[in-house]
Short mmCIF file of C-alpha atoms and ligand atoms in Angstrom, two decimals:
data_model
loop_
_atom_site.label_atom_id
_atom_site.label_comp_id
_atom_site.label_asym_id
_atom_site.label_seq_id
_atom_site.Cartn_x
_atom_site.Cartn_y
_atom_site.Cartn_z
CA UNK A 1 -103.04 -3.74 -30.36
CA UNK A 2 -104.98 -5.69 -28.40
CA UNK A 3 -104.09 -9.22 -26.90
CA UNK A 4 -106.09 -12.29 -25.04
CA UNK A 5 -105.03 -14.93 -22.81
CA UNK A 6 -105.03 -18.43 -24.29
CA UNK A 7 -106.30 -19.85 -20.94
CA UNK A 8 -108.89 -16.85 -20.79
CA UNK A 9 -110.01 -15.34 -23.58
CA UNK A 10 -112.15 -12.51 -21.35
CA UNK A 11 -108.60 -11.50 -20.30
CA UNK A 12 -107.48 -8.82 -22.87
CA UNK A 13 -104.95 -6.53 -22.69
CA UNK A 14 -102.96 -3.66 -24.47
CA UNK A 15 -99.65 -4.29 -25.83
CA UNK A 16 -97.98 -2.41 -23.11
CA UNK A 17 -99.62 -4.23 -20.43
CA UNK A 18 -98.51 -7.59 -22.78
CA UNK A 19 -95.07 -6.38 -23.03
CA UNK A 20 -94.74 -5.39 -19.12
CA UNK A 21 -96.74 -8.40 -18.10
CA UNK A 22 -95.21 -11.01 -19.94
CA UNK A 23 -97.69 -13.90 -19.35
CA UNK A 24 -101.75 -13.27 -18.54
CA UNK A 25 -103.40 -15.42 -14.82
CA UNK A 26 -102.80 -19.09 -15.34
CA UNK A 27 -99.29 -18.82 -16.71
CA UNK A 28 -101.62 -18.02 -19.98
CA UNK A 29 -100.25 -16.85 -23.01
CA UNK A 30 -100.92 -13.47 -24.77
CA UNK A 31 -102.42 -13.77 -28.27
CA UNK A 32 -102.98 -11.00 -30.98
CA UNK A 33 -106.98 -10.61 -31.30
CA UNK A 34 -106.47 -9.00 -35.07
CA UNK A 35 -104.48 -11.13 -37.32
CA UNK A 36 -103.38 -8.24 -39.93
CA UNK A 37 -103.09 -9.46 -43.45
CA UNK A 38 -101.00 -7.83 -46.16
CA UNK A 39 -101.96 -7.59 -50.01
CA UNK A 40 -99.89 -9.21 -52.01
CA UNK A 41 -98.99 -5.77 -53.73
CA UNK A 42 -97.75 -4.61 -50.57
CA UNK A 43 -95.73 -7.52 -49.43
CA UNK A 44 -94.27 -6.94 -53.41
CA UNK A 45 -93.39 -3.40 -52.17
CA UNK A 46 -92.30 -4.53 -48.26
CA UNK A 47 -89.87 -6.83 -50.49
CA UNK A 48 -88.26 -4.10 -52.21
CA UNK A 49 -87.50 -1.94 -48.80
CA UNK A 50 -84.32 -2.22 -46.46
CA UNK A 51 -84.76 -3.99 -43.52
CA UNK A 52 -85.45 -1.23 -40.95
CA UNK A 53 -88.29 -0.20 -42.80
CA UNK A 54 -89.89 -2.98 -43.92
CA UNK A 55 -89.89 -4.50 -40.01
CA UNK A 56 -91.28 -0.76 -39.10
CA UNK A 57 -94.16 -1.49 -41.16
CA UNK A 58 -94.51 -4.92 -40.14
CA UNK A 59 -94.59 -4.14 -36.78
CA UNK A 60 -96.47 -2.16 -36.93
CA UNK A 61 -99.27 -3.41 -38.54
CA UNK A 62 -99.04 -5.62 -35.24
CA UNK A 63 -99.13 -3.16 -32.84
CA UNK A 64 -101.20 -0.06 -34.64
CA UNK A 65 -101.44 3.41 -32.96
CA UNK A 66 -100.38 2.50 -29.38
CA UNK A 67 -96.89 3.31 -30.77
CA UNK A 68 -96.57 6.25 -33.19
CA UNK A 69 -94.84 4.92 -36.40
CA UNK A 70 -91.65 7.02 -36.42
CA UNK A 71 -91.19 6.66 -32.66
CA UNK A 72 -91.66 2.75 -33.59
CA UNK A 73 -89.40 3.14 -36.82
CA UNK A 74 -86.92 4.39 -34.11
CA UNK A 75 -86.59 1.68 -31.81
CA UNK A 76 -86.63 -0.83 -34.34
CA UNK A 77 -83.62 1.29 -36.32
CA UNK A 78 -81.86 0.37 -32.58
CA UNK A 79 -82.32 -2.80 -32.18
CA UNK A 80 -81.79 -4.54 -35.32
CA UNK A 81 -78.78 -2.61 -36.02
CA UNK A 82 -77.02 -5.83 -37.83
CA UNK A 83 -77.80 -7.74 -40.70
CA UNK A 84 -79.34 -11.15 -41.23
CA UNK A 85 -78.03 -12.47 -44.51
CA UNK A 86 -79.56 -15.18 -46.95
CA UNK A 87 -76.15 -17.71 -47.69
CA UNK A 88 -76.61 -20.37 -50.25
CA UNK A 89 -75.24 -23.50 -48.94
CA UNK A 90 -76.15 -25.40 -52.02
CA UNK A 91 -77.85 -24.82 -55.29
CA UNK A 92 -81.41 -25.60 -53.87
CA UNK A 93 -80.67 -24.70 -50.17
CA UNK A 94 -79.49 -22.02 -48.11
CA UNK A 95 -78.86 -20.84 -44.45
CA UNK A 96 -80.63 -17.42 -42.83
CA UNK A 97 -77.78 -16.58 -40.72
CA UNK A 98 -79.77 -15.09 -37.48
CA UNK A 99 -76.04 -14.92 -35.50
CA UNK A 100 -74.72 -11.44 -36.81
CA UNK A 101 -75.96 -9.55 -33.66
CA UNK A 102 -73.77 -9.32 -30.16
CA UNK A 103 -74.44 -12.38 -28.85
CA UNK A 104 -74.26 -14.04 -31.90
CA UNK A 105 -77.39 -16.14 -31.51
CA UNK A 106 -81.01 -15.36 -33.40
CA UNK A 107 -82.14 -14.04 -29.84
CA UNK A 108 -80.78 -10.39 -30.22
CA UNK A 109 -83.37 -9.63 -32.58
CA UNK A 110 -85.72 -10.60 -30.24
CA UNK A 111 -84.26 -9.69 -26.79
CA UNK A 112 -83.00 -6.46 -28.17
CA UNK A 113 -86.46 -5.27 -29.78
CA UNK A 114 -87.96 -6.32 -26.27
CA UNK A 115 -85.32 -4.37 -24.17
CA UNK A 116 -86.74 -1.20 -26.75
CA UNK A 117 -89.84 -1.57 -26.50
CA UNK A 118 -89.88 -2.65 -22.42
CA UNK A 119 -88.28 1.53 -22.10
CA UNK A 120 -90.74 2.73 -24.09
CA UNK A 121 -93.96 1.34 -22.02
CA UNK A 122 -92.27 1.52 -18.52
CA UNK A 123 -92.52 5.01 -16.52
CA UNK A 124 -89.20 6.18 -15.77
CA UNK A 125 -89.29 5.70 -12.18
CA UNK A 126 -90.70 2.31 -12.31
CA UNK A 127 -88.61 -0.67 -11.05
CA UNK A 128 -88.43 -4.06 -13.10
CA UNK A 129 -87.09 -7.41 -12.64
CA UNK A 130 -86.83 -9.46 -15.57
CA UNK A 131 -86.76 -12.94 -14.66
CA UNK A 132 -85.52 -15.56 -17.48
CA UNK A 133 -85.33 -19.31 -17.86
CA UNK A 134 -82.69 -19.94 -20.61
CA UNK A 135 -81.52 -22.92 -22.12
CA UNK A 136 -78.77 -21.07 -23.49
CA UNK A 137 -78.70 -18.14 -26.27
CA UNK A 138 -81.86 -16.13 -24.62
CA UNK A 139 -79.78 -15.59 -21.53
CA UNK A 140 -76.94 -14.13 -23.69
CA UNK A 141 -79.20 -11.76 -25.83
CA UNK A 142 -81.64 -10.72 -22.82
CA UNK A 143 -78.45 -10.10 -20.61
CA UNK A 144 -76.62 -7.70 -23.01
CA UNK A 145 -79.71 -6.21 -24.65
CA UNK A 146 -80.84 -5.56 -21.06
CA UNK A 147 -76.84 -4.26 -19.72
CA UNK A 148 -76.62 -1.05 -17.87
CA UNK A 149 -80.21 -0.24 -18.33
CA UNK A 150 -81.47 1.54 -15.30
CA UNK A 151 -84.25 0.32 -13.06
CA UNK A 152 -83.85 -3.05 -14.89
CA UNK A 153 -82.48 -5.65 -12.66
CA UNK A 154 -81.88 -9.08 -14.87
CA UNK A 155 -82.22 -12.47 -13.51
CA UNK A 156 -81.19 -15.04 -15.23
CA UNK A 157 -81.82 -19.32 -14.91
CA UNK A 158 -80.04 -21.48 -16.67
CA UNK A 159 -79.26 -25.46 -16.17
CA UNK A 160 -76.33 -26.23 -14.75
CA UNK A 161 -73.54 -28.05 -16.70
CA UNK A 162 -76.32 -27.88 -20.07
CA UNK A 163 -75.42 -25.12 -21.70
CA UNK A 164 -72.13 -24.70 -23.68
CA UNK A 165 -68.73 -22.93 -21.66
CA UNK A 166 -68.87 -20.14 -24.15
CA UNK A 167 -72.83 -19.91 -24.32
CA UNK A 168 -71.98 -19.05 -20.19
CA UNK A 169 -68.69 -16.69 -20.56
CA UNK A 170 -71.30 -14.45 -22.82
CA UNK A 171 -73.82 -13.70 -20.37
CA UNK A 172 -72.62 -15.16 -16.83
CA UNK A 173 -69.25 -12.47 -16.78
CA UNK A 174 -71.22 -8.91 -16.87
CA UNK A 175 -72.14 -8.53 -13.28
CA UNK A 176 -73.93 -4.74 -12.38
CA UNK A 177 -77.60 -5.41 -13.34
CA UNK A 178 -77.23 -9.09 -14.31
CA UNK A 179 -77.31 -11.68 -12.26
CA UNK A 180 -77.42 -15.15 -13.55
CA UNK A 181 -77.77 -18.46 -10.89
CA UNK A 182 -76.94 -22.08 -12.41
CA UNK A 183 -79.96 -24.55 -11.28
CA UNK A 184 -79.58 -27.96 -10.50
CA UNK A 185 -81.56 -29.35 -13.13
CA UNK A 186 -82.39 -28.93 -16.78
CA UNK A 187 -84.26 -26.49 -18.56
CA UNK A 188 -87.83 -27.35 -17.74
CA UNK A 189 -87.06 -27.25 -14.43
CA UNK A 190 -85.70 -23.27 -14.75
CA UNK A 191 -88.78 -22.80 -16.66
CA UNK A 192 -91.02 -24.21 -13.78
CA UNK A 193 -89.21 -21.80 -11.42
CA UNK A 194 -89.88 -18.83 -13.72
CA UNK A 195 -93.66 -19.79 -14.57
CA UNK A 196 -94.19 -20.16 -10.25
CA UNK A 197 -92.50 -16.99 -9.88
CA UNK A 198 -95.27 -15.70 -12.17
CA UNK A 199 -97.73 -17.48 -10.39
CA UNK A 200 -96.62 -15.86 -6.99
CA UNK A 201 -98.75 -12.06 -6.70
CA UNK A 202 -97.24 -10.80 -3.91
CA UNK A 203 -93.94 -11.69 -5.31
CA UNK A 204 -94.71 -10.27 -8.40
CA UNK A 205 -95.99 -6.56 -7.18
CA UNK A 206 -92.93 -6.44 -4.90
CA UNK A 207 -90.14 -7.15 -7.32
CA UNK A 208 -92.41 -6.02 -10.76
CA UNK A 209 -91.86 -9.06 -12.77
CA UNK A 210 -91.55 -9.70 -16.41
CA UNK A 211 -90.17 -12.44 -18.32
CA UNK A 212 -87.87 -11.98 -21.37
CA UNK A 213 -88.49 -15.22 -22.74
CA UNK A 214 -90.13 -16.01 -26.00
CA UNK A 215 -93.48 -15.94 -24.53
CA UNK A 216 -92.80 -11.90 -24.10
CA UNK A 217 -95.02 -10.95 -27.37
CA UNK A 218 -92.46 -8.71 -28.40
CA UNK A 219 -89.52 -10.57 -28.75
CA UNK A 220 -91.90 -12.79 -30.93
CA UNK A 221 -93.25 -9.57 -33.11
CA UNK A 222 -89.47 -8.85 -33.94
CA UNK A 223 -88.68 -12.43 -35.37
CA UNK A 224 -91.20 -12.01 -38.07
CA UNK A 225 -89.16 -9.92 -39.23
CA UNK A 226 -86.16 -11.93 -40.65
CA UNK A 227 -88.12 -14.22 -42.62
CA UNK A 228 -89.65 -11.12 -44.86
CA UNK A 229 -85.85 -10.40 -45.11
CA UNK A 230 -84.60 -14.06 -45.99
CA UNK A 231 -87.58 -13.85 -48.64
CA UNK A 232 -86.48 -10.43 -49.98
CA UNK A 233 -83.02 -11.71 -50.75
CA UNK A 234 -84.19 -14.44 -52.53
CA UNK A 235 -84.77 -13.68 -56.18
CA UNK A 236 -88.14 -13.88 -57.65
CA UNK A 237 -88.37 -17.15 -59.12
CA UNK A 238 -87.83 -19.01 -56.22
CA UNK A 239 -90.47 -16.66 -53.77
CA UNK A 240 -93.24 -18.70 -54.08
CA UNK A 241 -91.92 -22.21 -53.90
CA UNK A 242 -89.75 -21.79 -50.33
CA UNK A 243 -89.95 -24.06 -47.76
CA UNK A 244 -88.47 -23.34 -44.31
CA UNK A 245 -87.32 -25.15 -41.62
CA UNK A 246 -87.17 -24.48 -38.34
CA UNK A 247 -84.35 -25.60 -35.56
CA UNK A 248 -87.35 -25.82 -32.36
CA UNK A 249 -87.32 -26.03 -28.52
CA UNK A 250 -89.57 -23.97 -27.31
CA UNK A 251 -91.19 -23.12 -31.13
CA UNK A 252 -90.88 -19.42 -30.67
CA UNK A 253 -89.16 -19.41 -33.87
CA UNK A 254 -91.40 -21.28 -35.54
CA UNK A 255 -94.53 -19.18 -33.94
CA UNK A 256 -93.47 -16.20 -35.55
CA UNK A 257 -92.53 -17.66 -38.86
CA UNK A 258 -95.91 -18.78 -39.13
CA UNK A 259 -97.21 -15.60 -38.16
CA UNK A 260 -95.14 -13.92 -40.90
CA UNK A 261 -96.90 -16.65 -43.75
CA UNK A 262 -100.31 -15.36 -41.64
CA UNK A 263 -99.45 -11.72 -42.97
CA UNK A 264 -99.40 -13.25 -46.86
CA UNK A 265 -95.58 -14.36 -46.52
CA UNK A 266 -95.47 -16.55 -49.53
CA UNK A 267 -94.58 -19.45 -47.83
CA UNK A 268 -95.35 -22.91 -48.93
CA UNK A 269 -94.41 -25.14 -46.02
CA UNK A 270 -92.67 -25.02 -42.76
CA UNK A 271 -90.78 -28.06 -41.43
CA UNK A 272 -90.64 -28.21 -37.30
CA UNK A 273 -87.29 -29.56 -37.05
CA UNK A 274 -86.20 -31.47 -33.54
CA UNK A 275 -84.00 -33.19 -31.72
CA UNK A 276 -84.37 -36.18 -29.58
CA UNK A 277 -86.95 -34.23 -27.60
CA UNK A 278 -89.79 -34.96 -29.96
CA UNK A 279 -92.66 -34.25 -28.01
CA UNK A 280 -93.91 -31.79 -31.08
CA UNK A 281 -93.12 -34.32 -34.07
CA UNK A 282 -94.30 -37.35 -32.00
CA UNK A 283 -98.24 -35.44 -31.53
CA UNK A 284 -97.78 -34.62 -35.29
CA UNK A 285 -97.54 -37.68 -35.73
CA UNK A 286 -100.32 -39.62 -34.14
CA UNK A 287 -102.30 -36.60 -32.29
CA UNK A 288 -101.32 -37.54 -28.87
CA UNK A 289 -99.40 -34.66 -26.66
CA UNK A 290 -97.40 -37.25 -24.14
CA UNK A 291 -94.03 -35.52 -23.34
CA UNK A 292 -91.18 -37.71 -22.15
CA UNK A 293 -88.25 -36.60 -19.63
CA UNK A 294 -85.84 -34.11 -21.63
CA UNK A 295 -83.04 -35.88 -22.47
CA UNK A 296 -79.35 -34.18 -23.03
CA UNK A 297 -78.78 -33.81 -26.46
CA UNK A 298 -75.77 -32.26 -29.20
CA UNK A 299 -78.55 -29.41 -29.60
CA UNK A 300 -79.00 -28.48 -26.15
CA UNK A 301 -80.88 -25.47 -26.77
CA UNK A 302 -83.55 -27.03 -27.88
CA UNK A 303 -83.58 -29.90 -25.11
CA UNK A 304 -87.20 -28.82 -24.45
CA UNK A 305 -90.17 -31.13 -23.89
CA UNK A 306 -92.75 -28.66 -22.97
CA UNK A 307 -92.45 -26.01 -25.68
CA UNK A 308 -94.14 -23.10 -23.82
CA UNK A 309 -95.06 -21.52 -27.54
CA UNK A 310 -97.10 -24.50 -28.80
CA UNK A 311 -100.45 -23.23 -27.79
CA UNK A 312 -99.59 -20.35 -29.83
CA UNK A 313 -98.75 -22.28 -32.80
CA UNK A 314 -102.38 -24.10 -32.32
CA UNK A 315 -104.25 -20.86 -31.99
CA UNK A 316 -102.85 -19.70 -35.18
CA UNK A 317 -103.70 -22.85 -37.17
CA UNK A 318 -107.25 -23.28 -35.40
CA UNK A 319 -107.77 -18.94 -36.25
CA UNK A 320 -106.73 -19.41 -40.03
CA UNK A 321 -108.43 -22.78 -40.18
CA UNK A 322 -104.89 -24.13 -41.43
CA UNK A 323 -104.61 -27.71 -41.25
CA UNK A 324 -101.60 -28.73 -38.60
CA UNK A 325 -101.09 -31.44 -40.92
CA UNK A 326 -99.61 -29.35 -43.65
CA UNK A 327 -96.46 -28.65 -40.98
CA UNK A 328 -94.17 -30.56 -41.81
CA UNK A 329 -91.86 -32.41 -39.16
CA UNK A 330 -88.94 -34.46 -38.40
CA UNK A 331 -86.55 -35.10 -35.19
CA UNK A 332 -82.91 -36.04 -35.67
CA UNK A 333 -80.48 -37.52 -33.40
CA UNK A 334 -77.05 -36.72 -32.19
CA UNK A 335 -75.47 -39.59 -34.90
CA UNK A 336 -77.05 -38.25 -37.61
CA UNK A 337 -76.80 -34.24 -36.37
CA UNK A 338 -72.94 -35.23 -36.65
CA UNK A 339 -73.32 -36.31 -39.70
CA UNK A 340 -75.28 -33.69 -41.31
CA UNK A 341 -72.48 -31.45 -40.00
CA UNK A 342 -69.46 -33.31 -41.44
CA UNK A 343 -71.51 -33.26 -44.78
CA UNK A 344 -72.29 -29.01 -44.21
CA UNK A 345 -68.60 -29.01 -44.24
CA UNK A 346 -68.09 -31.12 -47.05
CA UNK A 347 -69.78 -28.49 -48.77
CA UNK A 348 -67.76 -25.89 -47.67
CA UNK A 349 -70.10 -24.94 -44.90
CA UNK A 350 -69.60 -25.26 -41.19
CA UNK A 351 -72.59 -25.08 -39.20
CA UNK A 352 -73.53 -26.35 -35.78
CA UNK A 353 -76.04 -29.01 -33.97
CA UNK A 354 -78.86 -26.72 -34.18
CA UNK A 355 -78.62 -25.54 -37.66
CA UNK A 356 -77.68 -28.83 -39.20
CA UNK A 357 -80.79 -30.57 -38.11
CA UNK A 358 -83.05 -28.18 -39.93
CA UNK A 359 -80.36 -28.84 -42.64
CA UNK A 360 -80.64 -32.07 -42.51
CA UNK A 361 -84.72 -32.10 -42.45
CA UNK A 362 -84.72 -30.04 -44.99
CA UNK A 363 -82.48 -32.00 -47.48
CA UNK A 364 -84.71 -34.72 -46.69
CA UNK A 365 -87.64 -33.70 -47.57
CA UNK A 366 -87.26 -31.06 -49.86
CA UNK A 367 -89.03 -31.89 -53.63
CA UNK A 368 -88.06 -31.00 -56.98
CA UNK A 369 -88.74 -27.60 -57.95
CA UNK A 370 -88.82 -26.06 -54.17
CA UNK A 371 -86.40 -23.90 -52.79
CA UNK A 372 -85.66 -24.50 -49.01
CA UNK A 373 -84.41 -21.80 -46.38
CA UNK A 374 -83.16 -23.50 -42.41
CA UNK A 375 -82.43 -21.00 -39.76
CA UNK A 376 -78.87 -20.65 -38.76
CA UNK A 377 -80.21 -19.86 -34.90
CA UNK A 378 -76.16 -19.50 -33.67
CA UNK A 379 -72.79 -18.80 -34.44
CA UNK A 380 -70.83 -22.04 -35.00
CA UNK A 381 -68.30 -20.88 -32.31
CA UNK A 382 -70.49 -20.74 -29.55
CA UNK A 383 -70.75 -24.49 -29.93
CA UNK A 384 -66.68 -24.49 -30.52
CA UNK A 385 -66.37 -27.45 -28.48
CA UNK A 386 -68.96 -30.03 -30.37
CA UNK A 387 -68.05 -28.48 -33.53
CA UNK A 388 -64.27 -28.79 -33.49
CA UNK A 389 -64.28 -32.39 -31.73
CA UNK A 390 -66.76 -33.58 -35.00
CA UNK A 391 -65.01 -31.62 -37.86
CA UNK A 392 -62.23 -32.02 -36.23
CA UNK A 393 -60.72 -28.27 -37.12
CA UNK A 394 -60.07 -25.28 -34.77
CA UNK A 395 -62.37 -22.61 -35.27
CA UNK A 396 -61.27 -19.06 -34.92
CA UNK A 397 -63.63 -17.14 -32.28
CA UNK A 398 -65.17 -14.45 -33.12
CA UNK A 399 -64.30 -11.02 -30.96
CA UNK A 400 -67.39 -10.82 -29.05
CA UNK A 401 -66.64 -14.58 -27.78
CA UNK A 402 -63.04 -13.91 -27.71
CA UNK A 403 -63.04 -11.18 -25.24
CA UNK A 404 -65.21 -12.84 -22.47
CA UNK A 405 -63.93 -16.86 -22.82
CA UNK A 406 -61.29 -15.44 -20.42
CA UNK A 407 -63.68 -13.60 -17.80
CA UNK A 408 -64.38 -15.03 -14.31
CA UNK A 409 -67.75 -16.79 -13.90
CA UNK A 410 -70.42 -14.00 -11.44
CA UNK A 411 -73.30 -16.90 -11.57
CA UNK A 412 -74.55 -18.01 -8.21
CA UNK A 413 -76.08 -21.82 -7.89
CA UNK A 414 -79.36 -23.18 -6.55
CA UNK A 415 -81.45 -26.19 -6.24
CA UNK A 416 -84.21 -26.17 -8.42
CA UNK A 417 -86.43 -25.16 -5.13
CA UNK A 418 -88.66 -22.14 -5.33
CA UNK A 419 -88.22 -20.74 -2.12
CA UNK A 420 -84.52 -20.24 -2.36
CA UNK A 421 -85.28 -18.76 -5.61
CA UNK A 422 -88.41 -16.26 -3.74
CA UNK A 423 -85.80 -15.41 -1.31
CA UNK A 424 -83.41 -14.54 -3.40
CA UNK A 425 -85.56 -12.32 -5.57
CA UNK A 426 -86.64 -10.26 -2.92
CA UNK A 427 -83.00 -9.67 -1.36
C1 LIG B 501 -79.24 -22.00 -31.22
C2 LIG B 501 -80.69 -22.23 -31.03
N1 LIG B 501 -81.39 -22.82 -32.00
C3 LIG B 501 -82.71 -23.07 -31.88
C4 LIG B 501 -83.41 -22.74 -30.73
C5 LIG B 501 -84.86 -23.05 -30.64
O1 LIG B 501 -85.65 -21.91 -30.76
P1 LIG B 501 -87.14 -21.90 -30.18
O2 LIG B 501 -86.99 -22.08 -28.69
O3 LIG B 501 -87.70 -20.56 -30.54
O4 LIG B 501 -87.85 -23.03 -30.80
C6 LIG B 501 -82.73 -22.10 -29.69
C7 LIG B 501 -83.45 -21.72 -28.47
O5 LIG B 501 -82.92 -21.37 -27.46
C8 LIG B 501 -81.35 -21.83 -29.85
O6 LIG B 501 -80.66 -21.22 -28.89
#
């Protein structure tokens, strides 16, 4: 497989050198040079396989020979070693529940396919640092996918006081090769950090950076995967009408959904769903890119006004010649992401912020005769404290929350101030 920088298209590289690099010279993006394309026969057949297998193929259609198919088949059979199940929430709409894995959030699938295929391309004696900016469930999913795994050390951002207690008891409690720092600041600002940290050469030889966020190409190979699997659940008839939408901060998620329609998914629309940080509906809207400040929202995972994935997003439309004004859009706010939960419940199903917005875009806009899918990105419990105060009802937590709620806190804390952050890399 080979890859090019969005901000230099001369710069190509391998899909190891993608994986262990994380981001090309200008904080560019990697970007597959083949788009692979399916028949529709096969995607018939893909449809009919189990999960491992079908994601085997998928991936590697991606990344061809540089990985031999049953070692590949192999490290996808560990990592996605939970299920992703298709839940009808109503009789037009249903939920892809992506919070099955460990750290209950949509990111294992991602962070755990990365942590495989980051052991496969490193030597054995080589030393890496993965440095991630989280706004919440990445740091979870990079920091147990990553656990215990030698020569890895894991460094994990995160803004302080913006993520939710539990979202921090999952990832902030394992100590050894994890170390997590609370910034002073929001998530843009931890993602700043990271991307200078990137920047940095000498810093990056001497430590061997990589980033486990969703601008690591594999994490976003492995998301493709789940919508083939939400389609294969569904039955036939409603296949080809399905419109998804798309809970977005930094539009990784959305990025590889519309990489899995570029393969001959059949679907018919995506809707990039919001929250007050608009930045993507708003340039929808009227063509101009003018982020505002991130504001603090119900959804503070996706508090985001720079998504980092956009330019992906762009590449893909401008390569396919797709329109961007067949994506469809909307951005909610806090009143009505209450309200779309209290009326989730009302139907017997409790969601949280994230979720319900897509929900709630999707109910919206949703026509007769369509069939709509929204990502359920997390667990309702790791947002137990939003969730019970608006449905007002206890939830029950599940075990993997239950067992670390009452762990001490490892994280250190830092001004958002690179230096302090250089020096403390290189310690
Ligand atoms: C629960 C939840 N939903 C949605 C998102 C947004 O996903 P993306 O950043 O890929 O757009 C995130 C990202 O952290 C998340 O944690």
């Amino acid at each position: 497989m080979k890859l090019y920088n969005l901000k230099d298209h001369n710069e190509q590289v391998s899909f190891a050198q993608a994986v262990k690099q994380g981001l090309g010279s200008q904080q560019g993006l990697f970007f597959p040079l083949e788009l692979p394309e399916f028949e529709l026969t096969d995607i018939d057949a893909m449809l009919e396989m189990d999960f491992v297998s079908r994601s085997s193929k998928i991936l590697s259609a991606y990344i061809g020979d540089e990985i031999p198919a049953h070692q590949l088949a192999e490290r996808v059979k560990a990592a996605f070693a939970f299920p992703a199940p298709v839940k009808a929430v109503s009789e037009d709409i249903a939920c892809l529940e992506l919070f099955h894995g460990p750290t209950l959030a949509f990111k294992d699938f991602g962070g755990r396919f990365m942590a495989q295929m980051l052991a496969y391309v490193s030597g054995s004696d080589e030393q890496i640092t993965i440095l991630t900016a989280t706004s919440g469930d990445t740091g979870a999913a990079v920091a147990h996918a990553f656990y215990g795994m030698k020569n890895v050390r894991v460094v994990i951002l995160y803004p302080q006081g913006k993520i939710s207690p539990l979202q921090e008891k999952l990832f902030c409690t394992l100590g050894g090769n994890i170390e997590t720092i609370s910034i002073d600041g929001d998530f843009d600002a931890c993602q700043a950090l990271v991307k200078q940290a990137f920047d940095d050469e000498e810093l990056k030889r001497a430590i061997g950076l990589n980033s486990a966020n969703s601008i690591n190409i594999s994490r976003l190979l492995a998301q493709i995967c789940y919508y083939f699997e939400a389609v294969a659940q569904l039955p036939q008839e409603k296949r080809n009408q399905l419109v998804v939408s798309v809970p977005s901060g930094n539009f990784g998620d959305l990025t590889a959904g519309l990489l899995a329609k570029s393969l001959g998914l059949p679907i018919k629309r995506f809707i990039a769903a919001t929250n007050a940080n608009d930045t993507v509906p708003r340039f929808l809207g009227n063509g101009e890119w003018q982020p505002n400040l991130t504001v603090s929202t119900l959804s503070n995972a996706m508090d985001v006004s720079q998504p980092n994935n956009w330019p992906r997003v762009e590449e893909l439309f401008r390569r396919k010649t797709w329109r961007l004004t067949d994506l469809a859009y909307g951005a909610v706010s806090d009143e009505t992401t209450r309200a779309a939960m209290r009326e989730l419940a009302e139907m017997g199903y409790i969601s949280e912020p994230h979720a319900a917005i897509a929900w709630r875009l999707l109910r919206d806009q949703l026509q007769e005769g369509e069939y709509g899918l929204f990502l359920g990105t997390a667990h309702p419990a790791k947002f137990r404290e939003s969730v019970e105060e608006i449905l007002e009802q206890t939830l029950t937590l599940p075990p993997e929350l239950a067992e670390r709620a009452e762990l001490p806190l490892l994280s250190h804390q830092m001004q958002a101030d690179f230096a302090a952050l250089r020096a403390f890399l290189l310690k």
